JSON list of C-alpha atoms in Angstrom, two decimals:
[
{"chain": "J", "resi": 1, "resn": "MET", "atom": "CA", "xyz": [7.42, -18.87, -7.66]},
{"chain": "J", "resi": 2, "resn": "SER", "atom": "CA", "xyz": [6.34, -15.95, -5.69]},
{"chain": "J", "resi": 3, "resn": "THR", "atom": "CA", "xyz": [8.72, -13.25, -4.81]},
{"chain": "J", "resi": 4, "resn": "GLN", "atom": "CA", "xyz": [8.70, -12.37, -0.64]},
{"chain": "J", "resi": 5, "resn": "PRO", "atom": "CA", "xyz": [7.78, -9.20, 0.02]},
{"chain": "J", "resi": 6, "resn": "ARG", "atom": "CA", "xyz": [9.84, -7.16, 2.25]},
{"chain": "J", "resi": 7, "resn": "LEU", "atom": "CA", "xyz": [8.92, -3.65, 3.79]},
{"chain": "J", "resi": 8, "resn": "ASP", "atom": "CA", "xyz": [12.07, -0.87, 4.33]},
{"chain": "J", "resi": 9, "resn": "THR", "atom": "CA", "xyz": [12.52, 2.57, 5.51]},
{"chain": "J", "resi": 10, "resn": "ALA", "atom": "CA", "xyz": [13.52, 4.61, 2.00]},
{"chain": "J", "resi": 11, "resn": "SER", "atom": "CA", "xyz": [13.85, 7.65, 4.62]},
{"chain": "J", "resi": 12, "resn": "ALA", "atom": "CA", "xyz": [12.29, 9.58, 7.40]},
{"chain": "J", "resi": 13, "resn": "GLY", "atom": "CA", "xyz": [8.47, 9.85, 6.26]},
{"chain": "J", "resi": 14, "resn": "GLU", "atom": "CA", "xyz": [8.76, 7.00, 3.60]},
{"chain": "J", "resi": 15, "resn": "ILE", "atom": "CA", "xyz": [8.79, 3.33, 3.41]},
{"chain": "J", "resi": 16, "resn": "GLN", "atom": "CA", "xyz": [9.39, 0.69, 0.24]},
{"chain": "J", "resi": 17, "resn": "VAL", "atom": "CA", "xyz": [8.48, -1.66, -0.70]},
{"chain": "J", "resi": 18, "resn": "SER", "atom": "CA", "xyz": [8.75, -4.69, -3.09]},
{"chain": "J", "resi": 19, "resn": "GLY", "atom": "CA", "xyz": [8.19, -8.35, -4.21]},
{"chain": "J", "resi": 20, "resn": "ASP", "atom": "CA", "xyz": [4.52, -9.72, -3.88]},
{"chain": "J", "resi": 21, "resn": "LEU", "atom": "CA", "xyz": [1.64, -8.25, -2.01]},
{"chain": "J", "resi": 22, "resn": "THR", "atom": "CA", "xyz": [-1.05, -11.65, -2.86]},
{"chain": "J", "resi": 23, "resn": "LEU", "atom": "CA", "xyz": [-3.04, -13.87, -0.88]},
{"chain": "J", "resi": 24, "resn": "HIS", "atom": "CA", "xyz": [0.40, -15.97, 0.53]},
{"chain": "J", "resi": 25, "resn": "THR", "atom": "CA", "xyz": [2.49, -12.92, 1.10]},
{"chain": "J", "resi": 26, "resn": "VAL", "atom": "CA", "xyz": [0.79, -10.03, 2.73]},
{"chain": "J", "resi": 27, "resn": "SER", "atom": "CA", "xyz": [0.57, -11.28, 6.17]},
{"chain": "J", "resi": 28, "resn": "GLY", "atom": "CA", "xyz": [4.43, -11.00, 7.32]},
{"chain": "J", "resi": 29, "resn": "LEU", "atom": "CA", "xyz": [4.40, -6.94, 6.13]},
{"chain": "J", "resi": 30, "resn": "ILE", "atom": "CA", "xyz": [1.19, -5.93, 8.38]},
{"chain": "J", "resi": 31, "resn": "VAL", "atom": "CA", "xyz": [2.21, -5.60, 11.37]},
{"chain": "J", "resi": 32, "resn": "ASP", "atom": "CA", "xyz": [5.93, -3.83, 10.18]},
{"chain": "J", "resi": 33, "resn": "GLY", "atom": "CA", "xyz": [3.90, -1.27, 8.06]},
{"chain": "J", "resi": 34, "resn": "GLN", "atom": "CA", "xyz": [2.06, -0.71, 11.18]},
{"chain": "J", "resi": 35, "resn": "LYS", "atom": "CA", "xyz": [4.89, 0.28, 13.15]},
{"chain": "J", "resi": 36, "resn": "ALA", "atom": "CA", "xyz": [6.24, 2.25, 10.42]},
{"chain": "J", "resi": 37, "resn": "ILE", "atom": "CA", "xyz": [3.19, 4.35, 10.29]},
{"chain": "J", "resi": 38, "resn": "ARG", "atom": "CA", "xyz": [2.69, 4.88, 13.72]},
{"chain": "J", "resi": 39, "resn": "SER", "atom": "CA", "xyz": [6.61, 6.17, 14.33]},
{"chain": "J", "resi": 40, "resn": "ALA", "atom": "CA", "xyz": [5.86, 8.31, 11.33]},
{"chain": "J", "resi": 41, "resn": "GLN", "atom": "CA", "xyz": [5.27, 12.06, 12.39]},
{"chain": "J", "resi": 42, "resn": "GLY", "atom": "CA", "xyz": [2.56, 13.11, 10.74]},
{"chain": "J", "resi": 43, "resn": "GLU", "atom": "CA", "xyz": [3.52, 12.41, 7.01]},
{"chain": "J", "resi": 44, "resn": "LEU", "atom": "CA", "xyz": [4.01, 8.86, 5.34]},
{"chain": "J", "resi": 45, "resn": "VAL", "atom": "CA", "xyz": [4.73, 7.57, 2.06]},
{"chain": "J", "resi": 46, "resn": "ILE", "atom": "CA", "xyz": [4.24, 4.29, 0.84]},
{"chain": "J", "resi": 47, "resn": "ASN", "atom": "CA", "xyz": [6.58, 3.49, -2.06]},
{"chain": "J", "resi": 48, "resn": "LEU", "atom": "CA", "xyz": [4.99, 0.29, -4.09]},
{"chain": "J", "resi": 49, "resn": "ALA", "atom": "CA", "xyz": [7.56, 1.24, -6.98]},
{"chain": "J", "resi": 50, "resn": "ASP", "atom": "CA", "xyz": [9.04, -2.31, -6.66]},
{"chain": "J", "resi": 51, "resn": "VAL", "atom": "CA", "xyz": [6.38, -4.07, -6.04]},
{"chain": "J", "resi": 52, "resn": "SER", "atom": "CA", "xyz": [5.85, -7.15, -8.99]},
{"chain": "J", "resi": 53, "resn": "ARG", "atom": "CA", "xyz": [2.47, -8.89, -8.77]},
{"chain": "J", "resi": 54, "resn": "PHE", "atom": "CA", "xyz": [-0.40, -7.40, -6.69]},
{"chain": "J", "resi": 55, "resn": "SER", "atom": "CA", "xyz": [-4.03, -8.81, -6.15]},
{"chain": "J", "resi": 56, "resn": "SER", "atom": "CA", "xyz": [-6.76, -7.72, -3.42]},
{"chain": "J", "resi": 57, "resn": "ALA", "atom": "CA", "xyz": [-4.69, -8.99, -0.85]},
{"chain": "J", "resi": 58, "resn": "GLY", "atom": "CA", "xyz": [-2.50, -5.97, -1.44]},
{"chain": "J", "resi": 59, "resn": "VAL", "atom": "CA", "xyz": [-5.54, -4.12, -1.43]},
{"chain": "J", "resi": 60, "resn": "ALA", "atom": "CA", "xyz": [-6.64, -5.15, 1.77]},
{"chain": "J", "resi": 61, "resn": "LEU", "atom": "CA", "xyz": [-3.01, -4.78, 2.97]},
{"chain": "J", "resi": 62, "resn": "LEU", "atom": "CA", "xyz": [-3.23, -1.24, 2.09]},
{"chain": "J", "resi": 63, "resn": "LEU", "atom": "CA", "xyz": [-6.93, -0.44, 3.49]},
{"chain": "J", "resi": 64, "resn": "ASN", "atom": "CA", "xyz": [-5.21, -1.75, 6.81]},
{"chain": "J", "resi": 65, "resn": "TRP", "atom": "CA", "xyz": [-2.23, 0.57, 6.45]},
{"chain": "J", "resi": 66, "resn": "LEU", "atom": "CA", "xyz": [-4.92, 3.52, 6.16]},
{"chain": "J", "resi": 67, "resn": "ARG", "atom": "CA", "xyz": [-6.88, 2.90, 8.58]},
{"chain": "J", "resi": 68, "resn": "THR", "atom": "CA", "xyz": [-3.68, 2.35, 11.08]},
{"chain": "J", "resi": 69, "resn": "ALA", "atom": "CA", "xyz": [-2.88, 5.98, 9.09]},
{"chain": "J", "resi": 70, "resn": "GLU", "atom": "CA", "xyz": [-6.07, 7.32, 10.27]},
{"chain": "J", "resi": 71, "resn": "ALA", "atom": "CA", "xyz": [-6.42, 5.69, 13.43]},
{"chain": "J", "resi": 72, "resn": "ALA", "atom": "CA", "xyz": [-2.27, 6.96, 14.53]},
{"chain": "J", "resi": 73, "resn": "ASN", "atom": "CA", "xyz": [-3.35, 10.84, 12.64]},
{"chain": "J", "resi": 74, "resn": "VAL", "atom": "CA", "xyz": [-0.83, 9.92, 9.80]},
{"chain": "J", "resi": 75, "resn": "ALA", "atom": "CA", "xyz": [-1.48, 11.52, 6.65]},
{"chain": "J", "resi": 76, "resn": "GLY", "atom": "CA", "xyz": [-0.62, 8.51, 3.73]},
{"chain": "J", "resi": 77, "resn": "THR", "atom": "CA", "xyz": [0.60, 9.13, 0.53]},
{"chain": "J", "resi": 78, "resn": "ILE", "atom": "CA", "xyz": [0.44, 5.52, -1.66]},
{"chain": "J", "resi": 79, "resn": "LYS", "atom": "CA", "xyz": [3.27, 6.30, -4.41]},
{"chain": "J", "resi": 80, "resn": "HIS", "atom": "CA", "xyz": [3.55, 4.54, -7.66]},
{"chain": "J", "resi": 81, "resn": "PRO", "atom": "CA", "xyz": [0.69, 2.50, -7.13]},
{"chain": "J", "resi": 82, "resn": "PRO", "atom": "CA", "xyz": [0.98, -1.28, -9.29]},
{"chain": "J", "resi": 83, "resn": "THR", "atom": "CA", "xyz": [-1.32, -1.13, -12.26]},
{"chain": "J", "resi": 84, "resn": "ASP", "atom": "CA", "xyz": [-3.69, -3.81, -11.24]},
{"chain": "J", "resi": 85, "resn": "LEU", "atom": "CA", "xyz": [-4.35, -1.19, -8.48]},
{"chain": "J", "resi": 86, "resn": "PRO", "atom": "CA", "xyz": [-7.22, 0.73, -10.59]},
{"chain": "J", "resi": 87, "resn": "ALA", "atom": "CA", "xyz": [-8.99, -2.44, -12.14]},
{"chain": "J", "resi": 88, "resn": "ILE", "atom": "CA", "xyz": [-9.66, -3.87, -8.40]},
{"chain": "J", "resi": 89, "resn": "GLN", "atom": "CA", "xyz": [-10.47, -0.77, -6.85]},
{"chain": "J", "resi": 90, "resn": "GLU", "atom": "CA", "xyz": [-12.57, -0.67, -9.55]},
{"chain": "J", "resi": 91, "resn": "VAL", "atom": "CA", "xyz": [-14.44, -3.82, -8.87]},
{"chain": "J", "resi": 92, "resn": "CYS", "atom": "CA", "xyz": [-14.51, -3.51, -5.09]},
{"chain": "J", "resi": 93, "resn": "ASP", "atom": "CA", "xyz": [-16.16, 0.16, -5.46]},
{"chain": "J", "resi": 94, "resn": "LEU", "atom": "CA", "xyz": [-12.77, 1.71, -3.93]},
{"chain": "J", "resi": 95, "resn": "ASN", "atom": "CA", "xyz": [-12.43, 4.84, -5.64]},
{"chain": "J", "resi": 96, "resn": "ALA", "atom": "CA", "xyz": [-13.50, 7.42, -3.07]},
{"chain": "J", "resi": 97, "resn": "VAL", "atom": "CA", "xyz": [-11.20, 5.64, -0.49]},
{"chain": "J", "resi": 98, "resn": "PHE", "atom": "CA", "xyz": [-7.56, 4.91, -2.87]},
{"chain": "J", "resi": 99, "resn": "GLN", "atom": "CA", "xyz": [-8.39, 8.39, -4.95]},
{"chain": "J", "resi": 100, "resn": "PRO", "atom": "CA", "xyz": [-7.10, 10.97, -2.45]},
{"chain": "J", "resi": 101, "resn": "VAL", "atom": "CA", "xyz": [-3.92, 9.08, -1.43]},
{"chain": "J", "resi": 102, "resn": "LEU", "atom": "CA", "xyz": [-2.62, 8.45, -4.69]},
{"chain": "J", "resi": 103, "resn": "SER", "atom": "CA", "xyz": [0.17, 10.39, -5.70]},
{"chain": "J", "resi": 104, "resn": "ASP", "atom": "CA", "xyz": [0.18, 9.14, -8.82]},
{"chain": "J", "resi": 105, "resn": "THR", "atom": "CA", "xyz": [-2.34, 9.31, -12.06]},
{"chain": "J", "resi": 106, "resn": "LEU", "atom": "CA", "xyz": [-3.13, 5.81, -11.90]},
{"chain": "J", "resi": 107, "resn": "GLN", "atom": "CA", "xyz": [-6.56, 6.33, -11.18]},
{"chain": "J", "resi": 108, "resn": "PRO", "atom": "CA", "xyz": [-10.27, 4.88, -12.91]},
{"chain": "J", "resi": 109, "resn": "GLU", "atom": "CA", "xyz": [-12.06, 7.48, -14.52]}
]
């Protein structure tokens, strides 16, 4: 059973994402995340500490948000990335995309 994801504004400049980020759940977060990014004042932290399940669809969501941030001239940082992210970014050859924005040490070698 999936846990529906949720996006909350934790504080100015930080959004907290919780629940499952999978194929069946991420679409509901796209627009809310884009709005939070566009309203950020130059910097935004995406805190994923409370994400329970994570798949390549979660990676696609993060890529969407990173593109939105770039277009809005917002520096995005991903805090507490899920443990599955390094393996997915390695397989998809996305290390160069994610390494600059990850704040924690969960990075493939």
